[in-house]
mmCIF file of C-alpha atoms in Angstrom:
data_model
loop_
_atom_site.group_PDB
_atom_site.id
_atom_site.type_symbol
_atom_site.label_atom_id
_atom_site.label_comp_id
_atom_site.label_asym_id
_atom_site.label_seq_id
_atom_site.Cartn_x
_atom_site.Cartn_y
_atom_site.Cartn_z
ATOM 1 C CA UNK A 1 70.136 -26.531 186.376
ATOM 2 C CA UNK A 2 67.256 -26.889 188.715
ATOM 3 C CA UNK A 3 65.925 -23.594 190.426
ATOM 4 C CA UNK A 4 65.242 -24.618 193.349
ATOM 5 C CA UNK A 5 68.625 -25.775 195.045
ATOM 6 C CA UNK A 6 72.667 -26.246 192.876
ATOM 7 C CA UNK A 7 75.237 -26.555 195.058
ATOM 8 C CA UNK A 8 77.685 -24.586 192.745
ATOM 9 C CA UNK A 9 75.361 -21.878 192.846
ATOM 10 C CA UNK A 10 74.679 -22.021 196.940
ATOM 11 C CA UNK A 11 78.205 -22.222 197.339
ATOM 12 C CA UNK A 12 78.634 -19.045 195.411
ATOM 13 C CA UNK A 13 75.790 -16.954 197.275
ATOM 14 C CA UNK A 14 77.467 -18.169 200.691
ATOM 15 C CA UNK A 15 80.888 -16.896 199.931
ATOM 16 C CA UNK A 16 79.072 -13.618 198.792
ATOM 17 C CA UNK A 17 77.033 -13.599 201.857
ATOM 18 C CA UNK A 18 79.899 -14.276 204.481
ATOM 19 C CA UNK A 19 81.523 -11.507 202.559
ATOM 20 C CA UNK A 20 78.950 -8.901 202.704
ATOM 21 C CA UNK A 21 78.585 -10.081 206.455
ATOM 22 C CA UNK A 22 82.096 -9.478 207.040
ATOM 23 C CA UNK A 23 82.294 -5.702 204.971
ATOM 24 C CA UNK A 24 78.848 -4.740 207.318
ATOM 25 C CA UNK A 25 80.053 -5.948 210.493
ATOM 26 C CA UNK A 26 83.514 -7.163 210.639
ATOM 27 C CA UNK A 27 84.330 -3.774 212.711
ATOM 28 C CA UNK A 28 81.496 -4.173 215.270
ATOM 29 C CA UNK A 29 82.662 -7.983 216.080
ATOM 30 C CA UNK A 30 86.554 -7.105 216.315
ATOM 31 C CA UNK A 31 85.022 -4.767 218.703
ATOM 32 C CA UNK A 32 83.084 -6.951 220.474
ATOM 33 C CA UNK A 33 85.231 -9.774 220.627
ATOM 34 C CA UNK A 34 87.724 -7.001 222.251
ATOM 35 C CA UNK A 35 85.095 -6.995 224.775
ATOM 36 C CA UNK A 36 86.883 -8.489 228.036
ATOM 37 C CA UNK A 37 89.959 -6.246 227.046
ATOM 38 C CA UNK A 38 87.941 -2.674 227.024
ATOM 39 C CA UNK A 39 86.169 -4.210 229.966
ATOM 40 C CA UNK A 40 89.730 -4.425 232.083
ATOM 41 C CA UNK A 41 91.470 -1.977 230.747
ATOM 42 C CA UNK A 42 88.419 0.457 231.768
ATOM 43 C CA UNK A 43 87.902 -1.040 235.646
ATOM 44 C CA UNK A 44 92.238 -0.420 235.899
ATOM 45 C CA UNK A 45 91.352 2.842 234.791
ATOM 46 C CA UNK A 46 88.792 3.853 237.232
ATOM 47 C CA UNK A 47 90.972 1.682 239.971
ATOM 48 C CA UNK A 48 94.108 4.114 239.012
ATOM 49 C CA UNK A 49 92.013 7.235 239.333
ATOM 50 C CA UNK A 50 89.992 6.461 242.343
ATOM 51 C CA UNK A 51 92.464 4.214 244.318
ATOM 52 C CA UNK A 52 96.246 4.668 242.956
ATOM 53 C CA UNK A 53 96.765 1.113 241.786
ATOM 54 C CA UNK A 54 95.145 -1.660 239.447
ATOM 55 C CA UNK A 55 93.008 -4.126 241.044
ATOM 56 C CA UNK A 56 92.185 -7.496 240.327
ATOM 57 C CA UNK A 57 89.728 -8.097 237.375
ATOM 58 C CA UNK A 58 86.951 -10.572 238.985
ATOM 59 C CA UNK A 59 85.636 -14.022 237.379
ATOM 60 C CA UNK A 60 82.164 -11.750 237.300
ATOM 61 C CA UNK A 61 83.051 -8.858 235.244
ATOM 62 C CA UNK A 62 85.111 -11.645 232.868
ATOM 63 C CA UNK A 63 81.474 -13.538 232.317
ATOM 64 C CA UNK A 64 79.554 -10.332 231.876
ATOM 65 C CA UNK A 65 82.042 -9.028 229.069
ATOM 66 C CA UNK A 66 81.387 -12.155 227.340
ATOM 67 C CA UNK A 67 77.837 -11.788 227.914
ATOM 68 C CA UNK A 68 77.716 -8.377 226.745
ATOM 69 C CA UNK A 69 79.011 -8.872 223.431
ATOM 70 C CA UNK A 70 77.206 -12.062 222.540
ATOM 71 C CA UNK A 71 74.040 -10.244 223.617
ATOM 72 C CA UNK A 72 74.865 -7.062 221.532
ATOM 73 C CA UNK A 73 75.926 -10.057 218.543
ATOM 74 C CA UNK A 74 72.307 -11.402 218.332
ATOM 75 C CA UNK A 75 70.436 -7.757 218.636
ATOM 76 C CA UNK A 76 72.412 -6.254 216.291
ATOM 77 C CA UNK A 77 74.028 -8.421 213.627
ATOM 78 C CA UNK A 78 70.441 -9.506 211.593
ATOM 79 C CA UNK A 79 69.171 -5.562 211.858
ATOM 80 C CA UNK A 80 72.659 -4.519 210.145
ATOM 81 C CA UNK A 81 73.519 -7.271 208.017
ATOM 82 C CA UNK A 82 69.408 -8.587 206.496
ATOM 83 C CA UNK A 83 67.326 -5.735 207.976
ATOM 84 C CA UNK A 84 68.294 -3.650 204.117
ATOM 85 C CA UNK A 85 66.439 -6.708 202.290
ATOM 86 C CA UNK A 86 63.178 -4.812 203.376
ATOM 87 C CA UNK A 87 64.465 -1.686 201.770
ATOM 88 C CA UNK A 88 62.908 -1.193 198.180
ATOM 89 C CA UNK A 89 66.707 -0.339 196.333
ATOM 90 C CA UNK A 90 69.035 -2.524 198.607
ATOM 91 C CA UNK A 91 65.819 -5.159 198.690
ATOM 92 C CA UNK A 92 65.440 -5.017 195.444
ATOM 93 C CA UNK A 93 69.054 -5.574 194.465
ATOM 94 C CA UNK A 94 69.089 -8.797 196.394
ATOM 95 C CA UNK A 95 65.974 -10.107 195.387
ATOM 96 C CA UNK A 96 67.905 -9.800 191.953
ATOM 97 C CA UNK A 97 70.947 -11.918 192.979
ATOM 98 C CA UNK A 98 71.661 -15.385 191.339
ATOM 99 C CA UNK A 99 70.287 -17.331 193.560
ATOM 100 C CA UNK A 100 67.019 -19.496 195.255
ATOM 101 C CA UNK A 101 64.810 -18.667 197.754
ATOM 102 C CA UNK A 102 65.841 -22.050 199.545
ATOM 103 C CA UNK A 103 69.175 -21.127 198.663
ATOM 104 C CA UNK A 104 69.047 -17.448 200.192
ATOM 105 C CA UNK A 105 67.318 -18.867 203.122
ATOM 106 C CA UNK A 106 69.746 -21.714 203.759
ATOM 107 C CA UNK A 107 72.299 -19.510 203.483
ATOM 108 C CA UNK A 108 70.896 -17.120 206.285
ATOM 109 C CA UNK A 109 70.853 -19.867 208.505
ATOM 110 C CA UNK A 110 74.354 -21.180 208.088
ATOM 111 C CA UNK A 111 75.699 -17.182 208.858
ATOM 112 C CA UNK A 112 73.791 -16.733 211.872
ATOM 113 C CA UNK A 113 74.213 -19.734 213.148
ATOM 114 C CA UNK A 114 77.507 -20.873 212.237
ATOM 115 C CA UNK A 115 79.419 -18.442 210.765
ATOM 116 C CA UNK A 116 78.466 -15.932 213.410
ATOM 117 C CA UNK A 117 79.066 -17.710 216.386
ATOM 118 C CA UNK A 118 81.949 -19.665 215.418
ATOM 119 C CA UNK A 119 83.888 -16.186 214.374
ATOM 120 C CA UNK A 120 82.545 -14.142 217.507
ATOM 121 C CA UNK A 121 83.353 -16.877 219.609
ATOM 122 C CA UNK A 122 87.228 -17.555 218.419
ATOM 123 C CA UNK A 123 87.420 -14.208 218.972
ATOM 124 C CA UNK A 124 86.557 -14.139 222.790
ATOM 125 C CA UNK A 125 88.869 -17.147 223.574
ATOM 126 C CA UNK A 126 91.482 -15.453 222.009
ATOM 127 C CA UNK A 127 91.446 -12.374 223.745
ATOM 128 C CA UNK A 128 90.850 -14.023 227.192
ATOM 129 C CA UNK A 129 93.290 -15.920 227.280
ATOM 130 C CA UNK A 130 95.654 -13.477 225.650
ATOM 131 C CA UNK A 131 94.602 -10.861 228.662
ATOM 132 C CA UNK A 132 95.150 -14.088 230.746
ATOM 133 C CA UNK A 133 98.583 -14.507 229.744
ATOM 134 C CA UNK A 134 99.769 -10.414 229.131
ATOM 135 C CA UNK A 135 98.083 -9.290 232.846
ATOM 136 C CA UNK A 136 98.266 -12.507 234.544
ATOM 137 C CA UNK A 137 98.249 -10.777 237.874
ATOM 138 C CA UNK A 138 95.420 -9.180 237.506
ATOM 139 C CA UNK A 139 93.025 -10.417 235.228
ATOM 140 C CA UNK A 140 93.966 -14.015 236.717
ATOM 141 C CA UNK A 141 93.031 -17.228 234.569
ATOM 142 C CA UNK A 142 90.257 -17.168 231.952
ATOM 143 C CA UNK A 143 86.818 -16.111 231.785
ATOM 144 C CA UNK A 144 86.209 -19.541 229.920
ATOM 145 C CA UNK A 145 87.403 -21.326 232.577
ATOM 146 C CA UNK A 146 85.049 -19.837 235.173
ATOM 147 C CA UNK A 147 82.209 -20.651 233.225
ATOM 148 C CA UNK A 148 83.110 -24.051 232.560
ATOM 149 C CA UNK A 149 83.789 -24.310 236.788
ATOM 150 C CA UNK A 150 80.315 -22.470 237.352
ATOM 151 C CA UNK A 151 78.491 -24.425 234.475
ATOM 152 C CA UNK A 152 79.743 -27.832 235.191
ATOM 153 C CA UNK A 153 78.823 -27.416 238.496
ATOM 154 C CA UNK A 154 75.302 -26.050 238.330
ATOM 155 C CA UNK A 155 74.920 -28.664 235.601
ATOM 156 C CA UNK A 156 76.326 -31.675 238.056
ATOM 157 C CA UNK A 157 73.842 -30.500 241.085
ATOM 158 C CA UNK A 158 70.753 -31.060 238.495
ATOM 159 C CA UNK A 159 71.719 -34.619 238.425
ATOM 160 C CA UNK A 160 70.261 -37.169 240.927
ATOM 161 C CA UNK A 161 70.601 -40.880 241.400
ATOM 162 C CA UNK A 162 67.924 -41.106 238.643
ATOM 163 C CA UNK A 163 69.180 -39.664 236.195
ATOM 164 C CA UNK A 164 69.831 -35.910 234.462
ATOM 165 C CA UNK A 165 69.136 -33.786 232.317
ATOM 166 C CA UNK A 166 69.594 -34.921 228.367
ATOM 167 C CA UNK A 167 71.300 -32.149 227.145
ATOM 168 C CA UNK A 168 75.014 -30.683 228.099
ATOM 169 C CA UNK A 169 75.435 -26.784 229.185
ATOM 170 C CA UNK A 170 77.335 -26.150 225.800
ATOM 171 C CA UNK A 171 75.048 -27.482 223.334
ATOM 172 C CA UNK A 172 72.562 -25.400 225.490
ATOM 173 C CA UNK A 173 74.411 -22.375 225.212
ATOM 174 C CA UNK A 174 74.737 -22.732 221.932
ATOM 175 C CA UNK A 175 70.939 -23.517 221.271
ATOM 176 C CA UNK A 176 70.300 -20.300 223.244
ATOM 177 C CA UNK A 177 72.456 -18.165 220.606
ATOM 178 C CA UNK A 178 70.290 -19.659 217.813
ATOM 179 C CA UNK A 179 67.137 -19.235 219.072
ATOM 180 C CA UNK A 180 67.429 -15.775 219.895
ATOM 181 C CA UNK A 181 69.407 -15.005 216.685
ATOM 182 C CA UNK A 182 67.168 -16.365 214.115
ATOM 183 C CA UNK A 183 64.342 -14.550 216.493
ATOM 184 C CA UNK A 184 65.876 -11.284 215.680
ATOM 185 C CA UNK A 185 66.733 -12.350 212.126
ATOM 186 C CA UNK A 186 62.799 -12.836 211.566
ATOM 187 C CA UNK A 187 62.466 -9.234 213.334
ATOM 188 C CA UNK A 188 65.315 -7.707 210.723
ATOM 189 C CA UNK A 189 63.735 -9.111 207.568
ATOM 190 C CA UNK A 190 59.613 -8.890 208.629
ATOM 191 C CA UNK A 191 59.658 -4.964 210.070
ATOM 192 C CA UNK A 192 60.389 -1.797 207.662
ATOM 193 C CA UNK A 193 61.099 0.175 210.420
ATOM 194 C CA UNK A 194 62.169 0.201 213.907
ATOM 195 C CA UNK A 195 63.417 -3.495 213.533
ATOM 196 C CA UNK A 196 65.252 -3.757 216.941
ATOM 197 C CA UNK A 197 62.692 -2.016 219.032
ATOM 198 C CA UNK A 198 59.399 -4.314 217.142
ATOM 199 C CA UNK A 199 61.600 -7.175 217.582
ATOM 200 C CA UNK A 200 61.276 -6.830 221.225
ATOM 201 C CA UNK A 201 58.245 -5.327 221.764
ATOM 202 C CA UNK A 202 56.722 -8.835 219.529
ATOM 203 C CA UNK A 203 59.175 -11.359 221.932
ATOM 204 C CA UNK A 204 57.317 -9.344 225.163
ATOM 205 C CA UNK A 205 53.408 -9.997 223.351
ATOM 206 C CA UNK A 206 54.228 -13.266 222.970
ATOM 207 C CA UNK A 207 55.715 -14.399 225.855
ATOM 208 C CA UNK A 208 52.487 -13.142 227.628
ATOM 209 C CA UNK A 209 50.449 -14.990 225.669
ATOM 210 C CA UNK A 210 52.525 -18.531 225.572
ATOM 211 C CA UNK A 211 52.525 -17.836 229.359
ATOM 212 C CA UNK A 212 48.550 -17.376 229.651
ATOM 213 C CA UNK A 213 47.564 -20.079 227.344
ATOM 214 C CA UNK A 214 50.166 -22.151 228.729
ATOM 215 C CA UNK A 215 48.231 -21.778 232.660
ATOM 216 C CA UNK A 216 44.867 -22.308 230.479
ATOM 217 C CA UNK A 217 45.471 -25.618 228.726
ATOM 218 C CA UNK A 218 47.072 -26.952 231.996
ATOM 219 C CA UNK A 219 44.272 -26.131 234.098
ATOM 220 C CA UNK A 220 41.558 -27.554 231.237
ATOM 221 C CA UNK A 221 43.867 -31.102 230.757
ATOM 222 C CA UNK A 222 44.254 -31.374 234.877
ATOM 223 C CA UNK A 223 47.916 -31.029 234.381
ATOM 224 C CA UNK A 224 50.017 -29.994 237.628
ATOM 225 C CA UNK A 225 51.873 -26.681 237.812
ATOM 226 C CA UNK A 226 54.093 -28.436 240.098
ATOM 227 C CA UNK A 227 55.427 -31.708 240.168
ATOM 228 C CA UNK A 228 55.419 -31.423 244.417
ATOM 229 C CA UNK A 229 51.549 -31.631 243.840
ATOM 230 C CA UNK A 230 52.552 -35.207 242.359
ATOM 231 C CA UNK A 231 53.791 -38.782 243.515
ATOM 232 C CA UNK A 232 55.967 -39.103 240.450
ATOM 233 C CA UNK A 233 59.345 -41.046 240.927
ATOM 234 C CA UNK A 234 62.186 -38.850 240.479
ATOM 235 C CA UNK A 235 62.577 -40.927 237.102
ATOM 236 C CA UNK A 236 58.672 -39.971 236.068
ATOM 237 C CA UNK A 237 59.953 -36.283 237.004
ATOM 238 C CA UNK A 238 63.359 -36.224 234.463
ATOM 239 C CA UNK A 239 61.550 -38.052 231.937
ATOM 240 C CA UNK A 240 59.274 -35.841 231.374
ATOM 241 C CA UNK A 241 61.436 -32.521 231.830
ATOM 242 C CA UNK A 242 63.494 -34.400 229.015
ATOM 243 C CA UNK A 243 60.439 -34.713 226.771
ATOM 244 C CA UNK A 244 59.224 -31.630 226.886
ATOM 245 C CA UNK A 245 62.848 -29.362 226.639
ATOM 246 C CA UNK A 246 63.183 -31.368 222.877
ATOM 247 C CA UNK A 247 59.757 -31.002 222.322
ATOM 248 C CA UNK A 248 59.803 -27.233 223.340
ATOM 249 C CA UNK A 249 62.926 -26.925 220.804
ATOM 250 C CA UNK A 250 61.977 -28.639 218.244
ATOM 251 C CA UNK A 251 58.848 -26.881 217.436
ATOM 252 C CA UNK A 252 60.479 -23.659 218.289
ATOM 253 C CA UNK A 253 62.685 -24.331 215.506
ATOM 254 C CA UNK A 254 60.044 -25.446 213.341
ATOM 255 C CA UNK A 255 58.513 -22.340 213.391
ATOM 256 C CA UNK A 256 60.933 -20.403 213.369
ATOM 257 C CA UNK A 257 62.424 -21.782 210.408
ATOM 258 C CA UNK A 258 58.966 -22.139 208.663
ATOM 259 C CA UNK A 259 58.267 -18.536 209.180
ATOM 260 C CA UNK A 260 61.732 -17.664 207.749
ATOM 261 C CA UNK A 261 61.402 -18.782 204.786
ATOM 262 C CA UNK A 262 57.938 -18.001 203.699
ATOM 263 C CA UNK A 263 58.947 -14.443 204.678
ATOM 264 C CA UNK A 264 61.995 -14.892 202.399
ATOM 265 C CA UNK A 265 59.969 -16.771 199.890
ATOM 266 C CA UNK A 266 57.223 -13.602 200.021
ATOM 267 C CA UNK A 267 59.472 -11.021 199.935
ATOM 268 C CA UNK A 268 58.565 -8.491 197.199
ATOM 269 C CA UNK A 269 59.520 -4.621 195.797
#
């Protein structure tokens, strides 16, 4: 049996990992995928006491449920579900399970994000459109159907005779959630303390410095802040918007995942 990946034995940790995932924070995503249903229910609430009748639930308040609880998914799950791997009993006791570092790691990946979004995201559709269907009159048609309008739309004015952008709002959605996720999951399982609040505080440093030594190297390689300071085709233009967004998120990714798993790899009580 080699120790450094068996499928049996990956299989096994995953099923125990989805389960401890569900037993830590099954609650908190029923709850937030309930999130466009406390949203309504509370504005009819207010409506009822302030005006004397319900009032129709706007395609804004719809998006920003959603937004809410996908945003409150990726702060919160890694801190409650890996942030105990950094304490020395609950640490300890999974450092002890039957399974590889590549394993644990691969695992970790596949939960926040697959697992994760998948499950948090079934459970959105669901209750829109059951709100859609129970309070048709005043919730009106679905939150997802607004964003798919709004997105598809935004999405179609990017696109020009020349071309467009190489990468559909969905899959970027979706490579937003894992991003930021697996951010936070580095947060959970690096800090011993405060892991939410560091988390952030590290995403702020290094934004300013990405931003500074971004403005540095273009200014030393004669590189143009703005493409209006160019005579690039509008071709020349996508192209290279194209390049750099999978450039950008590939090495993102890279080091993101890199830095993953030499933290789980190095993890010690």
């Amino acid at each position: 049996m080699s120790n450094t990946f068996e499928i049996k034995r990956f299989w096994n940790y995953l099923k125990f990992d989805l389960t401890t995932a569900r037993n830590d924070s099954g609650v908190t995503f029923a709850i937030l995928g309930a999130m466009p249903a406390f949203w309504y229910f509370i504005a009819q609430a207010f409506a009822l006491l302030f005006n004397g009748h319900t009032v129709e639930f706007g395609d804004v308040a719809k998006i920003m449920a959603f937004g809410t609880a996908i945003v409150i998914g990726i702060i919160f799950f890694p801190a409650r579900h890996y942030g105990p791997v950094t304490d020395k009993k609950q640490g300890s006791d999974w450092l002890m399970l039957p399974a590889s570092r590549l394993e644990k790691w691969l695992s970790m990946l596949i939960v926040t994000c697959v697992a994760v979004p998948a499950f948090l995201c079934a459970e959105l559709a669901a209750t829109d459109g059951l709100m859609s269907l129970l309070f048709n009159g005043t919730y009106g048609s679905t939150a997802l159907k607004a964003i798919s309008g709004g997105m598809n739309m935004f999405w179609g004015e990017l696109s020009t005779d020349a071309g467009r952008i190489a990468i559909c709002w969905p899959y970027a959605f979706y490579l937003s959630w894992c991003e930021n996720i697996l951010f936070f999951t580095l947060g959970a399982i690096w800090f011993k303390k405060n892991k939410i609040g560091m988390t952030f505080l590290t995403a702020f440093l290094l934004g300013m410095v990405v931003s500074m030594l971004s403005i540095v190297v273009f200014k030393t390689l004669g590189i143009p802040t703005s493409f209006e300071a160019t005579d690039m085709s509008e071709e020349g233009v996508l192209r290279i918007i194209n390049v750099t967004l999978y450039a950008v998120y590939i090495l993102y990714f890279a080091v993101l995942d890199v830095l993953l798993y030499l933290r789980v790899k190095t993890i010690k009580h």
